[in-house]
Amino acid sequence: MNIFEEDTPGQFGEFGGKFIPETLSFAIEELENEYSKISTSESFQNSFNNLLKEFVGRPTPLYFAKNLSNHYKGPKIYLKREDLAHLGAHKINNAVGQGLLAKQMGKQRIIAETGAGQHGVATAAICARLGMDCIVYMGEEDIKRQALNVYRMKLLGAKVVSVNTGSKTLKDAINEAMRDWVTNVTDSYYLIGSVIGPHPYPTMVRDFQTIIGIETKKEILKIENKLPDYLLACVGGGSNAIGLFYPFIEDKEVNLIGIEAGGKGINTNQHSATLVKGKIGILHGTKTYIIQDEDGQIIETHSISAGLDYPGVGPEHSYLKEIERAEYVAITDDEALQALALTSKLEGIIPALEPAHALAYLEKLAPKLSSKDIVVIGLSGRGDKDIDTIMQNMSL
Ligand SMILES: *Cc1c(COP(=O)(O)O)cnc(C)c1O
């Protein structure tokens, strides 16, 4: 174990760090060095910005949800439309950044894990674009839930490996991906899909997703000539949320609210509300809040949305909770489904189940606000991937 010291990069208060086996210390060190060198170079920045523009389709719009705003009779509601990014979710921003980094590091073989399948698809796409091999680890349970995304990955040239250990979901896929990386460390790059894992991943993934918040700030200032009063985003690992929040952290008047998956209720044992109900521990190389039992064993999580079904959370969110800069709440499966239906009907936009959790929080927040308030919601992805799950849970 390699225990990180305080005040070093990758440390968010007492959270974060790099708790890794000896076998990975060389790879992590190489990544840390290369990331700080390459990511600041002009050639990397130019390539990244070009791909964000031409491949991802950025900037994504900040959309005034007029009908939702009328419905709640309270604040002005805006949606940051990551559902319009290439492949339908924010995941591509990070995949493009790390894909480019891997290419410049001379790695030809990319390993990834995926839960909802969105990160796997995004990674497969950038690997195709940059001509690299792509191996995606995915829990057997998620393969069933997300058949469409499995096919999309294969179409994009990736190899999908089914993981049937543990709960057969994301956390087990991460374990397998890490195992592969330990074995093939010299020619392989592990492309993590959220702000989790050992340093430098939480910082690096945040940096690549910060484009969401940077654009939002520019857009809202242009439209409203003031900063938003509230930012809402769903939190699985926490990448779309930190991407939106980060450029506003110093703006104390902006309230930051992360919405976790309350599953069947936070007083059942079937939820993924890590910051709301978890305890501090170490998972996948980082110190953070974790859903665990008295003995520190991971408890199987549940969410209707595969993308939020993870027992850990990015360490920077644990820190934002600790210092009370951000607030974290939970929304149940049923509440998310209702919000998904409402947004579809009122706005003509079918959100993914993950951001439907953030939309559902409007039921609680909007009645407390006035027409002077501005709320921006991170619409992290579109609902096409979830149609089967939605159909099974909601008859029309
Ligand atoms: C993966 C995913 C999430 C959850 O991941 P974060 O790292 O918490 O952002 C949220 N929304 C969508 C659409 C996703 O695909």
CSV table of C-alpha atoms and ligand atoms in Angstrom, one decimal:
chain,number,residue,atom,x,y,z
A,1,MET,CA,0.0,0.0,0.0
A,2,ASN,CA,1.2,3.4,-0.9
A,3,ILE,CA,-0.3,5.9,1.4
A,4,PHE,CA,-0.6,9.4,0.2
A,5,GLU,CA,0.5,12.4,2.2
A,6,GLU,CA,-1.6,15.4,3.0
A,7,ASP,CA,-1.4,18.5,0.7
A,8,THR,CA,-0.1,16.5,-2.2
A,9,PRO,CA,-1.9,16.7,-5.6
A,10,GLY,CA,-4.8,14.3,-5.7
A,11,GLN,CA,-5.7,14.9,-2.1
A,12,PHE,CA,-9.1,16.5,-1.4
A,13,GLY,CA,-8.9,17.2,2.3
A,14,GLU,CA,-8.7,13.7,3.9
A,15,PHE,CA,-10.1,12.1,0.7
A,16,GLY,CA,-8.6,10.8,-2.5
A,17,GLY,CA,-4.9,9.7,-2.7
A,18,LYS,CA,-3.6,6.5,-4.2
A,19,PHE,CA,-4.1,3.3,-2.4
A,20,ILE,CA,-2.6,0.9,-4.9
A,21,PRO,CA,-0.8,-2.4,-5.1
A,22,GLU,CA,3.0,-2.3,-5.6
A,23,THR,CA,2.5,-3.8,-9.1
A,24,LEU,CA,0.7,-0.6,-10.3
A,25,SER,CA,2.9,2.0,-8.8
A,26,PHE,CA,5.1,2.3,-11.9
A,27,ALA,CA,2.1,2.7,-14.2
A,28,ILE,CA,0.4,5.3,-11.9
A,29,GLU,CA,3.6,7.2,-11.6
A,30,GLU,CA,4.1,7.2,-15.4
A,31,LEU,CA,0.6,8.3,-15.9
A,32,GLU,CA,0.9,11.2,-13.4
A,33,ASN,CA,4.1,12.4,-15.0
A,34,GLU,CA,2.9,12.1,-18.6
A,35,TYR,CA,-0.5,13.7,-17.7
A,36,SER,CA,1.0,16.8,-16.2
A,37,LYS,CA,3.5,17.1,-19.1
A,38,ILE,CA,1.2,16.3,-22.1
A,39,SER,CA,-2.1,17.9,-21.0
A,40,THR,CA,-0.5,21.3,-20.6
A,41,SER,CA,1.2,21.2,-24.0
A,42,GLU,CA,-0.2,23.3,-26.8
A,43,SER,CA,-0.4,20.4,-29.3
A,44,PHE,CA,-2.5,18.4,-26.8
A,45,GLN,CA,-4.8,21.3,-26.1
A,46,ASN,CA,-5.3,22.0,-29.8
A,47,SER,CA,-6.1,18.4,-30.6
A,48,PHE,CA,-8.5,18.1,-27.6
A,49,ASN,CA,-10.3,21.3,-28.5
A,50,ASN,CA,-10.6,20.2,-32.2
A,51,LEU,CA,-12.0,16.8,-31.3
A,52,LEU,CA,-14.5,18.4,-28.8
A,53,LYS,CA,-15.7,20.6,-31.6
A,54,GLU,CA,-15.7,18.3,-34.6
A,55,PHE,CA,-16.1,14.8,-33.1
A,56,VAL,CA,-18.2,15.5,-30.0
A,57,GLY,CA,-20.2,18.5,-31.4
A,58,ARG,CA,-19.4,21.0,-28.6
A,59,PRO,CA,-20.4,23.4,-27.3
A,60,THR,CA,-23.7,21.8,-26.3
A,61,PRO,CA,-26.6,24.2,-25.8
A,62,LEU,CA,-27.8,25.6,-22.5
A,63,TYR,CA,-31.5,25.2,-23.1
A,64,PHE,CA,-34.3,27.2,-21.4
A,65,ALA,CA,-36.9,24.6,-20.3
A,66,LYS,CA,-39.9,27.0,-20.7
A,67,ASN,CA,-42.6,24.4,-20.1
A,68,LEU,CA,-41.0,22.8,-17.1
A,69,SER,CA,-40.5,26.3,-15.7
A,70,ASN,CA,-44.2,27.1,-16.2
A,71,HIS,CA,-45.2,23.8,-14.7
A,72,TYR,CA,-43.3,24.5,-11.5
A,73,LYS,CA,-44.4,28.2,-11.4
A,74,GLY,CA,-41.1,28.9,-9.6
A,75,PRO,CA,-37.6,29.3,-10.9
A,76,LYS,CA,-36.3,29.6,-14.4
A,77,ILE,CA,-35.0,26.2,-15.3
A,78,TYR,CA,-32.2,25.6,-17.8
A,79,LEU,CA,-30.9,22.2,-19.0
A,80,LYS,CA,-27.2,21.8,-20.0
A,81,ARG,CA,-27.7,19.5,-23.0
A,82,GLU,CA,-25.0,16.8,-22.7
A,83,ASP,CA,-27.6,14.5,-24.3
A,84,LEU,CA,-26.7,16.2,-27.5
A,85,ALA,CA,-23.0,15.4,-27.3
A,86,HIS,CA,-21.8,12.6,-29.7
A,87,LEU,CA,-23.2,9.3,-28.7
A,88,GLY,CA,-25.7,10.9,-26.3
A,89,ALA,CA,-23.9,11.5,-23.0
A,90,HIS,CA,-21.2,13.5,-21.3
A,91,LYS,CA,-18.9,10.4,-21.1
A,92,ILE,CA,-17.3,11.2,-24.5
A,93,ASN,CA,-15.6,14.4,-23.2
A,94,ASN,CA,-13.4,12.3,-20.9
A,95,ALA,CA,-12.9,9.4,-23.3
A,96,VAL,CA,-11.6,11.9,-25.9
A,97,GLY,CA,-9.2,13.5,-23.4
A,98,GLN,CA,-7.8,10.2,-22.1
A,99,GLY,CA,-7.8,8.6,-25.5
A,100,LEU,CA,-5.6,11.4,-26.8
A,101,LEU,CA,-3.3,11.2,-23.8
A,102,ALA,CA,-2.9,7.4,-24.2
A,103,LYS,CA,-2.1,7.9,-27.9
A,104,GLN,CA,0.6,10.5,-27.1
A,105,MET,CA,2.0,8.2,-24.4
A,106,GLY,CA,2.4,5.6,-27.1
A,107,LYS,CA,-0.1,3.1,-25.7
A,108,GLN,CA,-1.9,1.0,-28.3
A,109,ARG,CA,-4.2,-1.1,-26.1
A,110,ILE,CA,-7.0,0.6,-24.2
A,111,ILE,CA,-8.8,-1.1,-21.3
A,112,ALA,CA,-12.0,0.2,-19.9
A,113,GLU,CA,-14.8,-0.7,-17.6
A,114,THR,CA,-18.5,0.2,-18.1
A,115,GLY,CA,-21.7,0.2,-16.2
A,116,ALA,CA,-24.5,1.8,-18.2
A,117,GLY,CA,-22.4,1.0,-21.3
A,118,GLN,CA,-22.1,4.7,-22.1
A,119,HIS,CA,-18.4,4.9,-21.1
A,120,GLY,CA,-17.7,1.7,-23.0
A,121,VAL,CA,-19.3,3.1,-26.2
A,122,ALA,CA,-17.5,6.4,-25.8
A,123,THR,CA,-14.2,4.6,-25.3
A,124,ALA,CA,-14.8,2.3,-28.3
A,125,ALA,CA,-15.6,5.4,-30.4
A,126,ILE,CA,-12.4,7.3,-29.6
A,127,CYS,CA,-10.3,4.1,-30.0
A,128,ALA,CA,-11.8,3.7,-33.5
A,129,ARG,CA,-11.1,7.3,-34.3
A,130,LEU,CA,-7.5,7.2,-33.1
A,131,GLY,CA,-6.8,3.6,-34.3
A,132,MET,CA,-6.2,1.9,-31.0
A,133,ASP,CA,-7.4,-1.5,-29.6
A,134,CYS,CA,-10.2,-1.4,-27.1
A,135,ILE,CA,-11.1,-4.0,-24.5
A,136,VAL,CA,-14.2,-3.3,-22.4
A,137,TYR,CA,-15.0,-5.1,-19.1
A,138,MET,CA,-18.7,-5.2,-18.3
A,139,GLY,CA,-20.8,-7.0,-15.6
A,140,GLU,CA,-23.0,-9.8,-16.8
A,141,GLU,CA,-26.0,-8.1,-15.2
A,142,ASP,CA,-25.3,-4.8,-17.0
A,143,ILE,CA,-24.7,-6.6,-20.3
A,144,LYS,CA,-28.3,-7.9,-20.0
A,145,ARG,CA,-29.7,-4.4,-19.0
A,146,GLN,CA,-27.8,-2.6,-21.8
A,147,ALA,CA,-27.8,-5.0,-24.8
A,148,LEU,CA,-28.0,-2.1,-27.2
A,149,ASN,CA,-24.8,-0.5,-25.9
A,150,VAL,CA,-23.0,-3.8,-26.0
A,151,TYR,CA,-23.8,-4.1,-29.7
A,152,ARG,CA,-22.8,-0.5,-30.3
A,153,MET,CA,-19.4,-1.2,-28.7
A,154,LYS,CA,-18.8,-4.2,-30.9
A,155,LEU,CA,-19.9,-2.3,-34.0
A,156,LEU,CA,-17.2,0.3,-33.1
A,157,GLY,CA,-14.6,-2.4,-33.0
A,158,ALA,CA,-14.3,-3.1,-29.3
A,159,LYS,CA,-14.0,-6.4,-27.6
A,160,VAL,CA,-16.5,-6.7,-24.7
A,161,VAL,CA,-15.6,-9.1,-21.8
A,162,SER,CA,-18.4,-10.3,-19.6
A,163,VAL,CA,-17.6,-10.2,-15.8
A,164,ASN,CA,-19.5,-12.7,-13.7
A,165,THR,CA,-18.0,-12.2,-10.3
A,166,GLY,CA,-19.7,-10.4,-7.3
A,167,SER,CA,-22.8,-8.5,-8.2
A,168,LYS,CA,-21.9,-8.7,-11.9
A,169,THR,CA,-22.1,-4.9,-12.2
A,170,LEU,CA,-19.8,-1.9,-12.4
A,171,LYS,CA,-17.6,-2.4,-9.3
A,172,ASP,CA,-16.7,-6.0,-10.4
A,173,ALA,CA,-16.0,-4.8,-14.0
A,174,ILE,CA,-13.5,-2.2,-12.4
A,175,ASN,CA,-11.8,-5.0,-10.4
A,176,GLU,CA,-11.3,-7.0,-13.7
A,177,ALA,CA,-10.1,-4.0,-15.6
A,178,MET,CA,-7.5,-3.3,-12.8
A,179,ARG,CA,-6.4,-6.9,-12.9
A,180,ASP,CA,-5.9,-6.7,-16.7
A,181,TRP,CA,-3.9,-3.5,-16.3
A,182,VAL,CA,-1.6,-5.0,-13.6
A,183,THR,CA,-0.9,-7.8,-16.1
A,184,ASN,CA,-0.4,-5.7,-19.2
A,185,VAL,CA,1.0,-2.6,-17.8
A,186,THR,CA,3.6,-1.8,-20.4
A,187,ASP,CA,1.5,-1.6,-23.5
A,188,SER,CA,-1.9,-0.8,-22.0
A,189,TYR,CA,-3.7,2.3,-20.8
A,190,TYR,CA,-6.6,2.0,-18.3
A,191,LEU,CA,-9.2,4.6,-19.3
A,192,ILE,CA,-11.4,5.1,-16.3
A,193,GLY,CA,-14.9,6.5,-16.9
A,194,SER,CA,-15.6,8.6,-13.8
A,195,VAL,CA,-13.8,10.8,-11.2
A,196,ILE,CA,-12.9,7.6,-9.2
A,197,GLY,CA,-9.9,5.4,-8.7
A,198,PRO,CA,-6.4,6.4,-7.5
A,199,HIS,CA,-4.7,9.8,-8.2
A,200,PRO,CA,-4.4,11.1,-11.0
A,201,TYR,CA,-7.7,9.8,-12.3
A,202,PRO,CA,-10.2,11.9,-10.2
A,203,THR,CA,-8.3,15.1,-11.1
A,204,MET,CA,-7.7,14.1,-14.7
A,205,VAL,CA,-11.3,13.1,-15.4
A,206,ARG,CA,-12.6,16.2,-13.7
A,207,ASP,CA,-10.3,18.4,-15.9
A,208,PHE,CA,-11.7,16.8,-19.0
A,209,GLN,CA,-15.3,17.1,-17.9
A,210,THR,CA,-14.9,20.7,-16.7
A,211,ILE,CA,-15.8,21.8,-20.2
A,212,ILE,CA,-19.4,21.3,-19.1
A,213,GLY,CA,-19.2,24.0,-16.4
A,214,ILE,CA,-17.0,26.3,-18.4
A,215,GLU,CA,-19.5,26.4,-21.2
A,216,THR,CA,-22.5,26.7,-18.8
A,217,LYS,CA,-20.9,29.7,-17.1
A,218,LYS,CA,-20.3,31.5,-20.4
A,219,GLU,CA,-23.8,30.6,-21.7
A,220,ILE,CA,-25.8,31.6,-18.6
A,221,LEU,CA,-23.9,34.9,-18.3
A,222,LYS,CA,-24.7,35.6,-21.9
A,223,ILE,CA,-28.4,34.8,-21.5
A,224,GLU,CA,-29.2,36.0,-18.0
A,225,ASN,CA,-26.2,38.3,-17.2
A,226,LYS,CA,-25.9,36.6,-13.8
A,227,LEU,CA,-24.7,33.3,-12.3
A,228,PRO,CA,-27.3,30.6,-11.6
A,229,ASP,CA,-28.6,30.2,-8.0
A,230,TYR,CA,-28.6,26.4,-8.2
A,231,LEU,CA,-26.7,23.8,-10.1
A,232,LEU,CA,-28.2,20.3,-10.0
A,233,ALA,CA,-26.6,17.1,-11.3
A,234,CYS,CA,-26.9,13.4,-10.7
A,235,VAL,CA,-24.0,11.7,-9.0
A,236,GLY,CA,-22.9,8.1,-9.8
A,237,GLY,CA,-19.1,8.3,-9.7
A,238,GLY,CA,-19.6,12.0,-10.0
A,239,SER,CA,-18.0,13.1,-13.3
A,240,ASN,CA,-20.8,15.0,-14.9
A,241,ALA,CA,-21.6,16.7,-11.6
A,242,ILE,CA,-18.0,17.8,-10.8
A,243,GLY,CA,-17.6,18.9,-14.5
A,244,LEU,CA,-20.6,21.2,-14.1
A,245,PHE,CA,-19.8,22.3,-10.5
A,246,TYR,CA,-16.0,22.9,-10.7
A,247,PRO,CA,-15.9,26.3,-12.4
A,248,PHE,CA,-18.5,27.6,-9.9
A,249,ILE,CA,-16.8,26.3,-6.7
A,250,GLU,CA,-15.4,29.7,-5.8
A,251,ASP,CA,-18.7,31.4,-6.6
A,252,LYS,CA,-20.2,31.0,-3.1
A,253,GLU,CA,-23.6,32.4,-4.1
A,254,VAL,CA,-24.2,29.4,-6.4
A,255,ASN,CA,-25.7,26.4,-4.6
A,256,LEU,CA,-24.4,23.0,-5.7
A,257,ILE,CA,-26.7,20.0,-5.2
A,258,GLY,CA,-25.7,16.5,-6.2
A,259,ILE,CA,-28.5,13.9,-6.6
A,260,GLU,CA,-27.8,10.3,-5.8
A,261,ALA,CA,-29.8,7.2,-6.6
A,262,GLY,CA,-32.2,6.4,-3.7
A,263,GLY,CA,-33.3,3.2,-5.4
A,264,LYS,CA,-36.2,1.6,-3.5
A,265,GLY,CA,-35.7,4.1,-0.7
A,266,ILE,CA,-32.7,5.1,1.4
A,267,ASN,CA,-34.0,3.2,4.4
A,268,THR,CA,-34.0,-0.1,2.5
A,269,ASN,CA,-30.7,-1.7,1.6
A,270,GLN,CA,-31.5,-1.2,-2.1
A,271,HIS,CA,-30.0,2.1,-3.1
A,272,SER,CA,-26.8,3.7,-4.3
A,273,ALA,CA,-26.9,6.9,-2.2
A,274,THR,CA,-23.2,6.8,-1.2
A,275,LEU,CA,-22.8,10.3,0.2
A,276,VAL,CA,-26.2,10.3,1.8
A,277,LYS,CA,-25.9,6.9,3.5
A,278,GLY,CA,-22.3,5.7,3.2
A,279,LYS,CA,-19.3,5.7,5.5
A,280,ILE,CA,-15.7,6.7,4.8
A,281,GLY,CA,-13.4,3.9,3.5
A,282,ILE,CA,-11.2,2.9,0.6
A,283,LEU,CA,-12.4,1.5,-2.7
A,284,HIS,CA,-10.7,1.1,-6.0
A,285,GLY,CA,-7.6,3.0,-4.9
A,286,THR,CA,-9.2,6.1,-3.3
A,287,LYS,CA,-10.4,7.2,0.1
A,288,THR,CA,-14.0,8.3,-0.1
A,289,TYR,CA,-17.5,7.6,1.0
A,290,ILE,CA,-18.6,4.0,0.4
A,291,ILE,CA,-21.7,1.9,0.9
A,292,GLN,CA,-20.4,-0.7,3.3
A,293,ASP,CA,-21.5,-2.8,6.3
A,294,GLU,CA,-20.1,-2.8,9.9
A,295,ASP,CA,-17.1,-4.9,8.8
A,296,GLY,CA,-16.2,-2.7,5.9
A,297,GLN,CA,-17.6,-5.1,3.3
A,298,ILE,CA,-19.2,-3.5,0.2
A,299,ILE,CA,-23.0,-3.8,0.3
A,300,GLU,CA,-24.6,-4.6,-3.1
A,301,THR,CA,-26.2,-1.4,-4.4
A,302,HIS,CA,-29.3,-0.9,-6.5
A,303,SER,CA,-30.5,1.7,-8.8
A,304,ILE,CA,-32.9,1.6,-11.8
A,305,SER,CA,-30.2,3.4,-13.7
A,306,ALA,CA,-27.0,1.4,-14.4
A,307,GLY,CA,-24.9,4.6,-14.5
A,308,LEU,CA,-25.7,5.5,-10.8
A,309,ASP,CA,-25.3,1.9,-9.5
A,310,TYR,CA,-21.8,2.2,-7.9
A,311,PRO,CA,-21.0,1.8,-4.2
A,312,GLY,CA,-18.3,4.5,-4.1
A,313,VAL,CA,-18.1,8.1,-5.3
A,314,GLY,CA,-15.5,10.5,-6.5
A,315,PRO,CA,-13.3,11.7,-3.5
A,316,GLU,CA,-13.7,15.4,-4.4
A,317,HIS,CA,-17.5,15.1,-3.8
A,318,SER,CA,-16.7,13.6,-0.4
A,319,TYR,CA,-14.6,16.7,0.3
A,320,LEU,CA,-17.3,19.1,-1.0
A,321,LYS,CA,-19.8,17.4,1.3
A,322,GLU,CA,-17.4,17.6,4.3
A,323,ILE,CA,-16.7,21.3,3.9
A,324,GLU,CA,-20.4,21.8,3.1
A,325,ARG,CA,-19.7,23.5,-0.2
A,326,ALA,CA,-22.1,21.1,-1.9
A,327,GLU,CA,-25.2,19.3,-0.6
A,328,TYR,CA,-26.1,15.7,-1.6
A,329,VAL,CA,-29.6,14.3,-1.6
A,330,ALA,CA,-31.3,11.1,-2.9
A,331,ILE,CA,-34.1,10.5,-5.3
A,332,THR,CA,-35.9,7.1,-5.6
A,333,ASP,CA,-36.4,5.0,-8.8
A,334,ASP,CA,-40.1,5.9,-8.9
A,335,GLU,CA,-39.5,9.6,-8.5
A,336,ALA,CA,-36.9,9.5,-11.3
A,337,LEU,CA,-39.3,7.6,-13.6
A,338,GLN,CA,-42.0,10.2,-13.0
A,339,ALA,CA,-39.6,13.1,-13.8
A,340,LEU,CA,-38.5,11.3,-16.9
A,341,ALA,CA,-42.1,11.1,-18.1
A,342,LEU,CA,-42.8,14.7,-17.2
A,343,THR,CA,-39.8,16.1,-19.0
A,344,SER,CA,-40.5,13.9,-22.1
A,345,LYS,CA,-44.1,15.2,-22.2
A,346,LEU,CA,-43.5,18.8,-21.4
A,347,GLU,CA,-40.2,19.5,-23.2
A,348,GLY,CA,-40.0,16.9,-26.0
A,349,ILE,CA,-36.7,15.6,-24.5
A,350,ILE,CA,-36.4,12.0,-23.2
A,351,PRO,CA,-33.6,12.2,-20.6
A,352,ALA,CA,-31.6,9.2,-19.5
A,353,LEU,CA,-32.6,7.6,-16.2
A,354,GLU,CA,-29.5,9.1,-14.5
A,355,PRO,CA,-30.3,12.8,-15.0
A,356,ALA,CA,-34.0,12.1,-14.4
A,357,HIS,CA,-32.9,11.9,-10.8
A,358,ALA,CA,-31.7,15.5,-10.9
A,359,LEU,CA,-34.9,16.5,-12.7
A,360,ALA,CA,-37.0,14.8,-10.0
A,361,TYR,CA,-35.4,17.0,-7.3
A,362,LEU,CA,-37.2,20.0,-8.8
A,363,GLU,CA,-40.4,18.6,-7.1
A,364,LYS,CA,-38.7,19.4,-3.8
A,365,LEU,CA,-36.7,22.4,-4.7
A,366,ALA,CA,-38.9,24.5,-7.0
A,367,PRO,CA,-41.7,25.2,-4.5
A,368,LYS,CA,-39.2,26.9,-2.3
A,369,LEU,CA,-37.9,29.2,-5.0
A,370,SER,CA,-39.2,32.4,-6.7
A,371,SER,CA,-39.3,33.5,-10.3
A,372,LYS,CA,-36.0,35.4,-9.7
A,373,ASP,CA,-34.1,32.2,-9.2
A,374,ILE,CA,-32.2,30.4,-11.9
A,375,VAL,CA,-31.7,26.6,-11.8
A,376,VAL,CA,-29.3,24.8,-14.2
A,377,ILE,CA,-29.6,21.0,-14.4
A,378,GLY,CA,-26.9,18.9,-16.0
A,379,LEU,CA,-28.8,16.8,-18.5
A,380,SER,CA,-26.0,14.2,-18.7
A,381,GLY,CA,-27.5,12.0,-21.4
A,382,ARG,CA,-30.4,10.9,-23.5
A,383,GLY,CA,-32.9,8.2,-22.7
A,384,ASP,CA,-32.7,6.0,-25.8
A,385,LYS,CA,-30.4,3.5,-24.0
A,386,ASP,CA,-33.0,3.1,-21.2
A,387,ILE,CA,-36.2,2.6,-23.2
A,388,ASP,CA,-36.4,-1.2,-22.3
A,389,THR,CA,-36.0,-0.5,-18.6
A,390,ILE,CA,-38.5,2.4,-18.8
A,391,MET,CA,-41.0,0.2,-20.6
A,392,GLN,CA,-40.7,-2.6,-18.0
A,393,ASN,CA,-41.4,-0.1,-15.2
A,394,MET,CA,-43.9,2.2,-16.5
A,395,SER,CA,-47.0,1.4,-18.6
A,396,LEU,CA,-48.5,4.2,-20.6
B,1,LIG,C1,-22.4,7.2,-16.6
B,1,LIG,C2,-23.5,8.2,-16.5
B,1,LIG,C3,-23.8,8.9,-15.4
B,1,LIG,C4,-23.1,8.7,-14.1
B,1,LIG,O1,-21.7,8.9,-14.1
B,1,LIG,P1,-21.1,10.2,-13.4
B,1,LIG,O2,-19.6,9.9,-13.4
B,1,LIG,O3,-21.7,10.3,-12.0
B,1,LIG,O4,-21.4,11.4,-14.2
B,1,LIG,C5,-24.8,9.9,-15.4
B,1,LIG,N1,-25.5,10.1,-16.5
B,1,LIG,C6,-25.3,9.4,-17.7
B,1,LIG,C7,-26.1,9.7,-18.9
B,1,LIG,C8,-24.3,8.4,-17.7
B,1,LIG,O5,-24.1,7.8,-18.8
